[in-house]
PDB file of N, CA and C in Angstrom:
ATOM      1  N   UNK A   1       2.456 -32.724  11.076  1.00  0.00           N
ATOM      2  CA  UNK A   1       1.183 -32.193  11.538  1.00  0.00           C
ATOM      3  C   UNK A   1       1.054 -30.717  11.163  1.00  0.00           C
ATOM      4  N   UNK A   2       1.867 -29.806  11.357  1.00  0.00           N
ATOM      5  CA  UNK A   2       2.507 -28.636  11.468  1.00  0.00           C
ATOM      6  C   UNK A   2       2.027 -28.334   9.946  1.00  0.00           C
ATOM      7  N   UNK A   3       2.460 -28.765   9.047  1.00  0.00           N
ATOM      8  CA  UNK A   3       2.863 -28.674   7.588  1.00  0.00           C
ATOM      9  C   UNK A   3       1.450 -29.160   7.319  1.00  0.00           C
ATOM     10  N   UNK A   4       1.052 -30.306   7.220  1.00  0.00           N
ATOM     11  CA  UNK A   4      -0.869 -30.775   6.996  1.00  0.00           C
ATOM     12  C   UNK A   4      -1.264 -29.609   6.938  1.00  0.00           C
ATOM     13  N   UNK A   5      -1.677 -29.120   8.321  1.00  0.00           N
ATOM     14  CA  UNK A   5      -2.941 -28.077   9.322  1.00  0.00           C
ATOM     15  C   UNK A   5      -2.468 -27.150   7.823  1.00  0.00           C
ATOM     16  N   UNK A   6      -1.456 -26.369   7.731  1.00  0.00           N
ATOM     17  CA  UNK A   6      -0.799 -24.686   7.187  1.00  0.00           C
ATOM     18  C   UNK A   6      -1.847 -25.535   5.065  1.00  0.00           C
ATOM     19  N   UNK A   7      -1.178 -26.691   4.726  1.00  0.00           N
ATOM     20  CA  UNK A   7      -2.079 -26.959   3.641  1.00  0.00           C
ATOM     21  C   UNK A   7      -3.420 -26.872   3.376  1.00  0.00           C
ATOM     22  N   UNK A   8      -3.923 -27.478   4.747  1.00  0.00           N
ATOM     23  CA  UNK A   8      -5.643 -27.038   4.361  1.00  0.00           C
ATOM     24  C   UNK A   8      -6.241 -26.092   4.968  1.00  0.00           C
ATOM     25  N   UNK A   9      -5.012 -24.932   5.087  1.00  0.00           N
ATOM     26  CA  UNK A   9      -5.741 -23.583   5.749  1.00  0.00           C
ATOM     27  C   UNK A   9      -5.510 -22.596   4.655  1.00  0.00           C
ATOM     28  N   UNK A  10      -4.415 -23.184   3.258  1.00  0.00           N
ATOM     29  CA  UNK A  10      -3.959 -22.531   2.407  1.00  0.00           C
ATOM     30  C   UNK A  10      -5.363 -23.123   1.354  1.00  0.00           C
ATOM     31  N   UNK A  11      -6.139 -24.107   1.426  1.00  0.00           N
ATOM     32  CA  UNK A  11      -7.003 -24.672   0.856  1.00  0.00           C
ATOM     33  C   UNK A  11      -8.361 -23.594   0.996  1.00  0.00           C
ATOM     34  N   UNK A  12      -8.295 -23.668   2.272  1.00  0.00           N
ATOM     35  CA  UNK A  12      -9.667 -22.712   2.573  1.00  0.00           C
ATOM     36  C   UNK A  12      -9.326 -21.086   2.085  1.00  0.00           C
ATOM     37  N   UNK A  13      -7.832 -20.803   2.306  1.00  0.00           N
ATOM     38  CA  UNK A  13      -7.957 -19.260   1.979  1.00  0.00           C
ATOM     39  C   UNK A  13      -7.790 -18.685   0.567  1.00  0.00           C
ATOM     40  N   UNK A  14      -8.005 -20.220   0.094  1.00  0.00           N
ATOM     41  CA  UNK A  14      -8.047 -19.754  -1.602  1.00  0.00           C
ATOM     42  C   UNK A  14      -9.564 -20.150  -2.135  1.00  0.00           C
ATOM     43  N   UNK A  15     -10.368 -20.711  -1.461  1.00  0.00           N
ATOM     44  CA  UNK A  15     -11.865 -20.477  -1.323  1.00  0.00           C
ATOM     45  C   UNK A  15     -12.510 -19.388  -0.430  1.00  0.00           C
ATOM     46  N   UNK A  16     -11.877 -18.434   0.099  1.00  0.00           N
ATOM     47  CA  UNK A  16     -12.950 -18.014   0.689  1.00  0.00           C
ATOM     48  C   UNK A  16     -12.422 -16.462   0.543  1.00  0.00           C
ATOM     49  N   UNK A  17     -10.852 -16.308   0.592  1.00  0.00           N
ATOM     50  CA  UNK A  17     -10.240 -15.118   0.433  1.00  0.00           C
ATOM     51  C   UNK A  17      -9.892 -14.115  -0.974  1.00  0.00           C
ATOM     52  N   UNK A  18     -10.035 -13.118  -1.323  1.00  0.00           N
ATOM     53  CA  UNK A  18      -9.894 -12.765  -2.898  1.00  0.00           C
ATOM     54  C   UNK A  18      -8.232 -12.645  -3.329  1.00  0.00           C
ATOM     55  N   UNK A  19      -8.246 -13.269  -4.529  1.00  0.00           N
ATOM     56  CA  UNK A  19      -6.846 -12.868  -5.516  1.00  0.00           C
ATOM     57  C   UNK A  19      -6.949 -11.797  -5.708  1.00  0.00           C
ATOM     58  N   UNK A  20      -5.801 -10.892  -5.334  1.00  0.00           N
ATOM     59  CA  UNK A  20      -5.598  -9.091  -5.684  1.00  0.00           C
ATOM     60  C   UNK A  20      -4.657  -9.512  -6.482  1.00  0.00           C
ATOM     61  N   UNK A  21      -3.564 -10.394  -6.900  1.00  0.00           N
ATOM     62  CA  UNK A  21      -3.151 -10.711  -8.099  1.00  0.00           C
ATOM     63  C   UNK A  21      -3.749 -10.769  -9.325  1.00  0.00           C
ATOM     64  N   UNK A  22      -4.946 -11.177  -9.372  1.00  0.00           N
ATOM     65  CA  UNK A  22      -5.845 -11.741 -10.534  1.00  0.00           C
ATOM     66  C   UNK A  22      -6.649 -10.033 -10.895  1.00  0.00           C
ATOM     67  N   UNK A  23      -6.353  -9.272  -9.656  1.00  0.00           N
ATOM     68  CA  UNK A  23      -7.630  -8.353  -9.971  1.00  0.00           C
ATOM     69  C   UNK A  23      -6.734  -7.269 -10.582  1.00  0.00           C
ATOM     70  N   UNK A  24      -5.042  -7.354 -10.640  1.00  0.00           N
ATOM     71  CA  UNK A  24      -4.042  -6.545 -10.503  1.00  0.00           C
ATOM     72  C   UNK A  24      -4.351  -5.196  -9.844  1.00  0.00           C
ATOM     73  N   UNK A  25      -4.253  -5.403  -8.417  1.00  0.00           N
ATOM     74  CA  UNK A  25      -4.201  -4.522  -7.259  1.00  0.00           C
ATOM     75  C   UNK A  25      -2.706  -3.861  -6.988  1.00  0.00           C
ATOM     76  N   UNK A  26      -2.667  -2.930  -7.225  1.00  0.00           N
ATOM     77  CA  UNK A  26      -1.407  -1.745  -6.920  1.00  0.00           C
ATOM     78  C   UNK A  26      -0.952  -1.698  -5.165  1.00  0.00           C
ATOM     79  N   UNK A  27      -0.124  -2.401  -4.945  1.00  0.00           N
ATOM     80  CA  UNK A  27       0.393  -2.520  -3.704  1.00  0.00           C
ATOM     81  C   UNK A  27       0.756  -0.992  -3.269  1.00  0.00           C
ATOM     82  N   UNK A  28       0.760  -0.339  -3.386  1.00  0.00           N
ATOM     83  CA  UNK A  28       1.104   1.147  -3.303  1.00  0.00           C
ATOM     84  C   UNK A  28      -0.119   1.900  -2.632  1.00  0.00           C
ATOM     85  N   UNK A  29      -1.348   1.223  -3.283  1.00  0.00           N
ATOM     86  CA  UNK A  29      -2.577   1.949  -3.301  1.00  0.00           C
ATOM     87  C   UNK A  29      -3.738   0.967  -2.765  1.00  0.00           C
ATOM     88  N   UNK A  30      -2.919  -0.078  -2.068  1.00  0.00           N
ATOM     89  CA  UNK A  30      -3.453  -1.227  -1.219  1.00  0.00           C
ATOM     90  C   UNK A  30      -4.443  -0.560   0.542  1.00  0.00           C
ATOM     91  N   UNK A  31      -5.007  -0.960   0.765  1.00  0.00           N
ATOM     92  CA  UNK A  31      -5.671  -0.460   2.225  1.00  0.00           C
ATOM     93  C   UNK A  31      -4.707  -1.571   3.196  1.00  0.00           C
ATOM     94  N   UNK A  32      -4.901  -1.128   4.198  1.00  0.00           N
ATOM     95  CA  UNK A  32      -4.253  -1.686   5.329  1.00  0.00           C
ATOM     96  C   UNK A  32      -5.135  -3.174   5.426  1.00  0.00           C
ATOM     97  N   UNK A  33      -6.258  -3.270   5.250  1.00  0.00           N
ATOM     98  CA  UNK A  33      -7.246  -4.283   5.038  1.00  0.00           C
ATOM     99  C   UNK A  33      -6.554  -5.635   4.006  1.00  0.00           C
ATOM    100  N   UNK A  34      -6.547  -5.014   2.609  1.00  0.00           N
ATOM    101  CA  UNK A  34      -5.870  -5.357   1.863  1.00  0.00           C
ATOM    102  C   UNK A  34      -4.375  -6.503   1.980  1.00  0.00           C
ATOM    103  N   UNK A  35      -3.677  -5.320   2.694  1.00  0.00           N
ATOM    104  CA  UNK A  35      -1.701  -5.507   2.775  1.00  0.00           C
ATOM    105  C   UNK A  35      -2.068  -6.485   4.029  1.00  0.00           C
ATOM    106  N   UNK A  36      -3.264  -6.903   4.838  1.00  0.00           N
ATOM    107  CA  UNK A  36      -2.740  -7.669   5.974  1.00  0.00           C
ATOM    108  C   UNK A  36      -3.292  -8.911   5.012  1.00  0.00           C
ATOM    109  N   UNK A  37      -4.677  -8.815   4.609  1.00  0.00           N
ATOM    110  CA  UNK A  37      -5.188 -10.497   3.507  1.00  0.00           C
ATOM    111  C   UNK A  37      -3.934 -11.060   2.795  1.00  0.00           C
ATOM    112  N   UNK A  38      -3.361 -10.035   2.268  1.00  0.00           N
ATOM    113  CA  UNK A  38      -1.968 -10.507   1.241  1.00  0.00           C
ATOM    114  C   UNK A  38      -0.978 -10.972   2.388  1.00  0.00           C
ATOM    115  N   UNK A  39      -1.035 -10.122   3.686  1.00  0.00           N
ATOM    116  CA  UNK A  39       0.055 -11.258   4.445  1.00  0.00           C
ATOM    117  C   UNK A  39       0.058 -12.237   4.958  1.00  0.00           C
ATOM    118  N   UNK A  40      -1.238 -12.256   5.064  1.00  0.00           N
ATOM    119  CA  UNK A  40      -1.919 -13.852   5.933  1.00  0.00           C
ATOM    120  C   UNK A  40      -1.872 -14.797   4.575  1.00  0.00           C
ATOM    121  N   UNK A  41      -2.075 -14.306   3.727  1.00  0.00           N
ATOM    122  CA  UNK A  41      -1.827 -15.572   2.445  1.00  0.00           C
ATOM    123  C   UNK A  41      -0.641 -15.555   2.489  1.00  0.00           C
ATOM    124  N   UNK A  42       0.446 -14.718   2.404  1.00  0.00           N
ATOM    125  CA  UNK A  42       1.617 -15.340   1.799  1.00  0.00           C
ATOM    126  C   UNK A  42       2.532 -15.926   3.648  1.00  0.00           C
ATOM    127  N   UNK A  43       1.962 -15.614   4.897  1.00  0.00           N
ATOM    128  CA  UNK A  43       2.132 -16.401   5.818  1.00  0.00           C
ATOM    129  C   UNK A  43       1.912 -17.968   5.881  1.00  0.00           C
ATOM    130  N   UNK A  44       0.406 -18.221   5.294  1.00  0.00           N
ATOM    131  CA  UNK A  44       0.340 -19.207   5.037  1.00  0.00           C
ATOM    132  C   UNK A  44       0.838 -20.632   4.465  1.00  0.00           C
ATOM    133  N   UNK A  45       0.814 -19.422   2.934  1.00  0.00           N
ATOM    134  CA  UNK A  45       1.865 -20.125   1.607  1.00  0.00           C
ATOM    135  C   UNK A  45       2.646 -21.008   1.944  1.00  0.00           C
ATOM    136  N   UNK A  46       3.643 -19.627   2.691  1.00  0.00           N
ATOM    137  CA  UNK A  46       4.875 -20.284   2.847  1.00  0.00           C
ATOM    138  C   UNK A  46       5.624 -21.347   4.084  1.00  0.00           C
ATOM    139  N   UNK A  47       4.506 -21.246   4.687  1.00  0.00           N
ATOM    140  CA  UNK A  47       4.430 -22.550   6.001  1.00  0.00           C
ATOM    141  C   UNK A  47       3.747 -23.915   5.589  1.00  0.00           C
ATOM    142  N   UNK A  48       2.776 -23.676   4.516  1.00  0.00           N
ATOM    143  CA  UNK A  48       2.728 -25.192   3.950  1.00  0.00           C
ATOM    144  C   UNK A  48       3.941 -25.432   2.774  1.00  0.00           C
ATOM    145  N   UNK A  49       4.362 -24.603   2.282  1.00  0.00           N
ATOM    146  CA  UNK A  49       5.493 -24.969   1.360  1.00  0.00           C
ATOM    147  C   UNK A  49       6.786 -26.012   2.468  1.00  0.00           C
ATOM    148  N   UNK A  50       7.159 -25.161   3.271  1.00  0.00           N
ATOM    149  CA  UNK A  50       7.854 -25.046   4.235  1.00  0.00           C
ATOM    150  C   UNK A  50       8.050 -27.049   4.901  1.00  0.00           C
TER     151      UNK A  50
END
């Protein structure tokens, strides 16, 4: 169940949230705005991987 839910929340946050990978965004020179979107994606990620 656990693992499902984290897949189609990783579904929606790649429709609705922006790639700073794709845009090559400087983690250095990231906003706090920024560094939390990138953590909630890679929170995500790695709980449907998981």
């Amino acid at each position: 169940m656990k693992k499902s839910f984290f897949k189609f929340l990783a579904k929606i946050n790649k429709a609705v949230l922006p790639s700073y990978s794709k845009k090559g965004l400087d983690l250095a020179k990231a906003s706090k705005v920024q560094m939390a979107i990138i953590g909630w994606r890679v929170f995500v990620t790695k709980n449907a991987i998981d």
